[in-house]
Short mmCIF file of C-alpha atoms in Angstrom, two decimals:
data_model
loop_
_atom_site.label_atom_id
_atom_site.label_comp_id
_atom_site.label_asym_id
_atom_site.label_seq_id
_atom_site.Cartn_x
_atom_site.Cartn_y
_atom_site.Cartn_z
CA UNK R 1 -174.03 -22.55 -19.58
CA UNK R 2 -174.31 -18.97 -20.92
CA UNK R 3 -171.43 -17.09 -22.57
CA UNK R 4 -171.20 -14.80 -19.51
CA UNK R 5 -170.82 -17.84 -17.24
CA UNK R 6 -168.03 -19.24 -19.43
CA UNK R 7 -166.33 -15.81 -19.31
CA UNK R 8 -166.39 -15.89 -15.50
CA UNK R 9 -165.30 -19.53 -15.35
CA UNK R 10 -162.28 -19.23 -17.64
CA UNK R 11 -161.33 -15.87 -16.10
CA UNK R 12 -161.41 -17.49 -12.64
CA UNK R 13 -159.08 -20.27 -13.79
CA UNK R 14 -156.63 -17.83 -15.45
CA UNK R 15 -154.93 -16.98 -12.14
CA UNK R 16 -152.28 -19.27 -10.55
CA UNK R 17 -153.39 -18.41 -6.98
CA UNK R 18 -157.00 -19.28 -7.74
CA UNK R 19 -155.92 -22.52 -9.45
CA UNK R 20 -153.94 -23.41 -6.30
CA UNK R 21 -157.15 -22.89 -4.31
CA UNK R 22 -159.18 -25.10 -6.71
CA UNK R 23 -156.42 -27.71 -6.54
CA UNK R 24 -156.50 -27.67 -2.73
CA UNK R 25 -160.30 -27.95 -2.70
CA UNK R 26 -160.21 -30.92 -5.09
CA UNK R 27 -158.58 -32.81 -2.19
CA UNK R 28 -161.37 -31.84 0.25
CA UNK R 29 -163.31 -28.92 1.69
CA UNK R 30 -161.29 -26.28 3.54
CA UNK R 31 -161.67 -23.17 5.65
CA UNK R 32 -160.51 -19.81 4.30
CA UNK R 33 -157.39 -19.89 6.46
CA UNK R 34 -156.55 -23.43 5.30
CA UNK R 35 -156.87 -22.17 1.73
CA UNK R 36 -154.57 -19.23 2.52
CA UNK R 37 -151.87 -21.44 4.12
CA UNK R 38 -149.82 -22.38 1.00
CA UNK R 39 -150.39 -19.00 -0.67
CA UNK R 40 -148.08 -16.04 -0.31
CA UNK R 41 -150.89 -13.48 0.05
CA UNK R 42 -152.91 -11.67 2.70
CA UNK R 43 -156.20 -13.10 4.01
CA UNK R 44 -158.20 -10.24 2.37
CA UNK R 45 -156.56 -11.11 -0.97
CA UNK R 46 -157.53 -14.77 -0.50
CA UNK R 47 -161.12 -13.72 0.28
CA UNK R 48 -161.18 -11.61 -2.90
CA UNK R 49 -159.97 -14.54 -5.03
CA UNK R 50 -162.53 -16.75 -3.31
CA UNK R 51 -165.28 -14.34 -4.38
CA UNK R 52 -164.11 -14.64 -8.01
CA UNK R 53 -164.28 -18.44 -7.71
CA UNK R 54 -167.75 -18.21 -6.10
CA UNK R 55 -169.10 -15.86 -8.82
CA UNK R 56 -167.86 -18.33 -11.43
CA UNK R 57 -169.75 -21.13 -9.67
CA UNK R 58 -166.52 -23.06 -9.02
CA UNK R 59 -166.70 -22.90 -5.25
CA UNK R 60 -169.52 -22.84 -2.70
CA UNK R 61 -168.96 -21.43 0.75
CA UNK R 62 -170.99 -21.93 3.88
CA UNK R 63 -170.55 -20.28 7.26
CA UNK R 64 -170.51 -22.91 10.02
CA UNK R 65 -170.26 -21.14 13.38
CA UNK R 66 -167.33 -18.75 13.03
CA UNK R 67 -165.63 -20.64 10.20
CA UNK R 68 -166.40 -20.28 6.47
CA UNK R 69 -166.13 -23.71 4.83
CA UNK R 70 -165.31 -23.83 1.10
CA UNK R 71 -166.31 -26.69 -1.19
CA UNK R 72 -165.62 -27.33 -4.87
CA UNK R 73 -168.62 -27.33 -7.22
CA UNK R 74 -167.74 -29.64 -10.08
CA UNK R 75 -170.91 -28.95 -12.11
CA UNK R 76 -169.49 -25.69 -13.45
CA UNK R 77 -166.07 -27.30 -13.92
CA UNK R 78 -167.50 -30.05 -16.09
CA UNK R 79 -169.31 -27.47 -18.25
CA UNK R 80 -166.06 -25.58 -18.94
CA UNK R 81 -164.36 -28.92 -19.61
CA UNK R 82 -167.12 -29.90 -22.06
CA UNK R 83 -166.85 -26.59 -23.92
CA UNK R 84 -163.16 -27.28 -24.66
CA UNK R 85 -163.74 -30.99 -25.29
CA UNK R 86 -166.54 -30.47 -27.85
CA UNK R 87 -164.34 -28.16 -29.99
CA UNK R 88 -161.26 -30.37 -29.69
CA UNK R 89 -163.18 -33.52 -30.69
CA UNK R 90 -164.86 -31.74 -33.60
CA UNK R 91 -161.48 -30.66 -34.96
CA UNK R 92 -159.86 -34.06 -34.42
CA UNK R 93 -162.76 -35.82 -36.22
CA UNK R 94 -162.31 -33.39 -39.10
CA UNK R 95 -158.61 -34.28 -39.30
CA UNK R 96 -159.50 -37.99 -39.24
CA UNK R 97 -161.97 -37.56 -42.11
CA UNK R 98 -159.36 -35.61 -44.06
CA UNK R 99 -156.86 -38.44 -43.47
CA UNK R 100 -159.41 -41.02 -44.70
CA UNK R 101 -160.12 -38.92 -47.78
CA UNK R 102 -156.42 -38.57 -48.63
CA UNK R 103 -155.96 -42.32 -48.10
CA UNK R 104 -158.85 -43.19 -50.43
CA UNK R 105 -157.80 -40.79 -53.19
CA UNK R 106 -154.07 -41.54 -53.26
CA UNK R 107 -152.47 -43.02 -56.38
CA UNK R 108 -152.01 -46.79 -56.21
CA UNK I 1 -147.79 -27.20 -19.21
CA UNK I 2 -146.40 -24.42 -17.01
CA UNK I 3 -148.56 -22.18 -14.78
CA UNK I 4 -147.86 -19.23 -17.11
CA UNK I 5 -149.14 -21.26 -20.08
CA UNK I 6 -152.32 -22.17 -18.21
CA UNK I 7 -152.77 -18.46 -17.34
CA UNK I 8 -152.57 -17.54 -21.04
CA UNK I 9 -154.79 -20.43 -22.11
CA UNK I 10 -157.64 -19.76 -19.67
CA UNK I 11 -157.35 -15.99 -20.22
CA UNK I 12 -157.65 -16.57 -23.99
CA UNK I 13 -160.84 -18.61 -23.50
CA UNK I 14 -162.41 -16.03 -21.14
CA UNK I 15 -163.56 -13.82 -24.02
CA UNK I 16 -166.75 -14.58 -26.03
CA UNK I 17 -165.27 -13.22 -29.30
CA UNK I 18 -162.19 -15.41 -28.96
CA UNK I 19 -164.36 -18.43 -28.13
CA UNK I 20 -166.39 -17.75 -31.31
CA UNK I 21 -163.09 -17.81 -33.25
CA UNK I 22 -162.03 -21.13 -31.61
CA UNK I 23 -165.50 -22.53 -32.33
CA UNK I 24 -165.24 -21.49 -36.01
CA UNK I 25 -161.76 -23.02 -36.29
CA UNK I 26 -162.94 -26.31 -34.77
CA UNK I 27 -164.97 -26.68 -37.99
CA UNK I 28 -161.94 -26.09 -40.22
CA UNK I 29 -159.05 -23.72 -40.92
CA UNK I 30 -160.00 -20.18 -41.91
CA UNK I 31 -158.50 -16.93 -43.14
CA UNK I 32 -158.53 -13.86 -40.87
CA UNK I 33 -161.41 -12.31 -42.85
CA UNK I 34 -163.41 -15.54 -42.61
CA UNK I 35 -162.86 -15.47 -38.84
CA UNK I 36 -164.00 -11.84 -38.73
CA UNK I 37 -167.22 -12.50 -40.72
CA UNK I 38 -169.59 -13.50 -37.87
CA UNK I 39 -168.00 -11.07 -35.39
CA UNK I 40 -169.17 -7.51 -34.84
CA UNK I 41 -165.65 -6.05 -34.65
CA UNK I 42 -163.03 -4.38 -36.81
CA UNK I 43 -160.36 -6.42 -38.60
CA UNK I 44 -157.57 -4.95 -36.37
CA UNK I 45 -159.56 -6.06 -33.30
CA UNK I 46 -159.86 -9.58 -34.77
CA UNK I 47 -156.08 -9.62 -35.42
CA UNK I 48 -155.46 -8.58 -31.80
CA UNK I 49 -157.69 -11.39 -30.47
CA UNK I 50 -155.94 -13.79 -32.83
CA UNK I 51 -152.59 -12.81 -31.30
CA UNK I 52 -153.95 -13.65 -27.82
CA UNK I 53 -155.04 -17.07 -29.12
CA UNK I 54 -151.63 -17.60 -30.78
CA UNK I 55 -149.70 -16.64 -27.60
CA UNK I 56 -151.81 -19.16 -25.68
CA UNK I 57 -150.89 -21.86 -28.22
CA UNK I 58 -154.54 -22.36 -29.19
CA UNK I 59 -154.15 -21.27 -32.80
CA UNK I 60 -151.37 -21.48 -35.37
CA UNK I 61 -151.28 -19.09 -38.30
CA UNK I 62 -149.38 -19.40 -41.56
CA UNK I 63 -149.11 -16.85 -44.35
CA UNK I 64 -149.89 -18.49 -47.69
CA UNK I 65 -149.40 -15.92 -50.45
CA UNK I 66 -151.37 -12.87 -49.35
CA UNK I 67 -153.73 -14.78 -47.05
CA UNK I 68 -153.07 -15.68 -43.40
CA UNK I 69 -154.53 -19.13 -42.71
CA UNK I 70 -155.50 -19.94 -39.09
CA UNK I 71 -155.61 -23.48 -37.70
CA UNK I 72 -156.64 -24.80 -34.29
CA UNK I 73 -153.92 -26.44 -32.18
CA UNK I 74 -155.65 -28.99 -29.99
CA UNK I 75 -152.52 -29.96 -28.00
CA UNK I 76 -152.83 -26.90 -25.78
CA UNK I 77 -156.61 -27.34 -25.58
CA UNK I 78 -156.28 -30.88 -24.29
CA UNK I 79 -153.83 -29.71 -21.62
CA UNK I 80 -156.30 -27.12 -20.29
CA UNK I 81 -159.03 -29.74 -20.45
CA UNK I 82 -156.87 -32.20 -18.50
CA UNK I 83 -156.11 -29.61 -15.80
CA UNK I 84 -159.83 -29.19 -15.10
CA UNK I 85 -160.58 -32.90 -15.51
CA UNK I 86 -157.88 -34.04 -13.03
CA UNK I 87 -159.29 -31.80 -10.26
CA UNK I 88 -162.90 -32.68 -11.01
CA UNK I 89 -162.20 -36.44 -10.98
CA UNK I 90 -160.16 -36.17 -7.75
CA UNK I 91 -163.06 -34.42 -6.01
CA UNK I 92 -165.70 -36.81 -7.37
CA UNK I 93 -163.65 -39.85 -6.24
CA UNK I 94 -163.40 -38.28 -2.81
CA UNK I 95 -167.19 -37.88 -2.70
CA UNK I 96 -167.59 -41.53 -3.80
CA UNK I 97 -165.26 -42.73 -1.01
CA UNK I 98 -167.18 -40.59 1.48
CA UNK I 99 -170.44 -42.16 0.26
CA UNK I 100 -168.99 -45.67 0.65
CA UNK I 101 -167.76 -44.83 4.15
CA UNK I 102 -171.16 -43.50 5.21
CA UNK I 103 -172.84 -46.58 3.70
CA UNK I 104 -170.53 -48.97 5.61
CA UNK I 105 -170.88 -47.19 8.94
CA UNK I 106 -174.63 -46.54 8.94
CA UNK I 107 -176.84 -48.12 11.61
CA UNK I 108 -178.58 -51.29 10.47
#
């Protein structure tokens, strides 16, 4: 995943409305109007947020007849997750090694 | 973690310079000038990015003598990670159940 992709991904997740949409889609595909239902915003605003999620690779949409169906794409999600995880684990291992070192060098 | 905290957290990670700082800190605490070293930006700009990371709870800073030491706080990181992970797992389980259902109902 490139830096630009991570920018788009984290930016997409930084909005509560968009996170509500991702949360809804994690429980199954939905039409645009189903996505809009729990949100206090206009349909054009929902479509705009959807485009941000699509650009970030978080959501795929497909037009079936007159309805646009939205589906979560977890590939991009797992890449963002891994970026955070790798740094967290690295830091926690470092703390563990520091703890071991202090343990070994303490006065008896 | 509140919605506002997740907003701040994901917003903080949506910038490549700030991610470089988090990446550096995952390998050990650093002073502000050490953080600035690999970045092509002024020290005031680095301080500003650092404040965004602090507000998001990603980094803690402590003034020791004349040097400000910066340390990663992985608690907030693991909360952002969990938010993504919960949704990803929910969707993948759903896909698994769908696969099982299709398997059970297919023509022999």
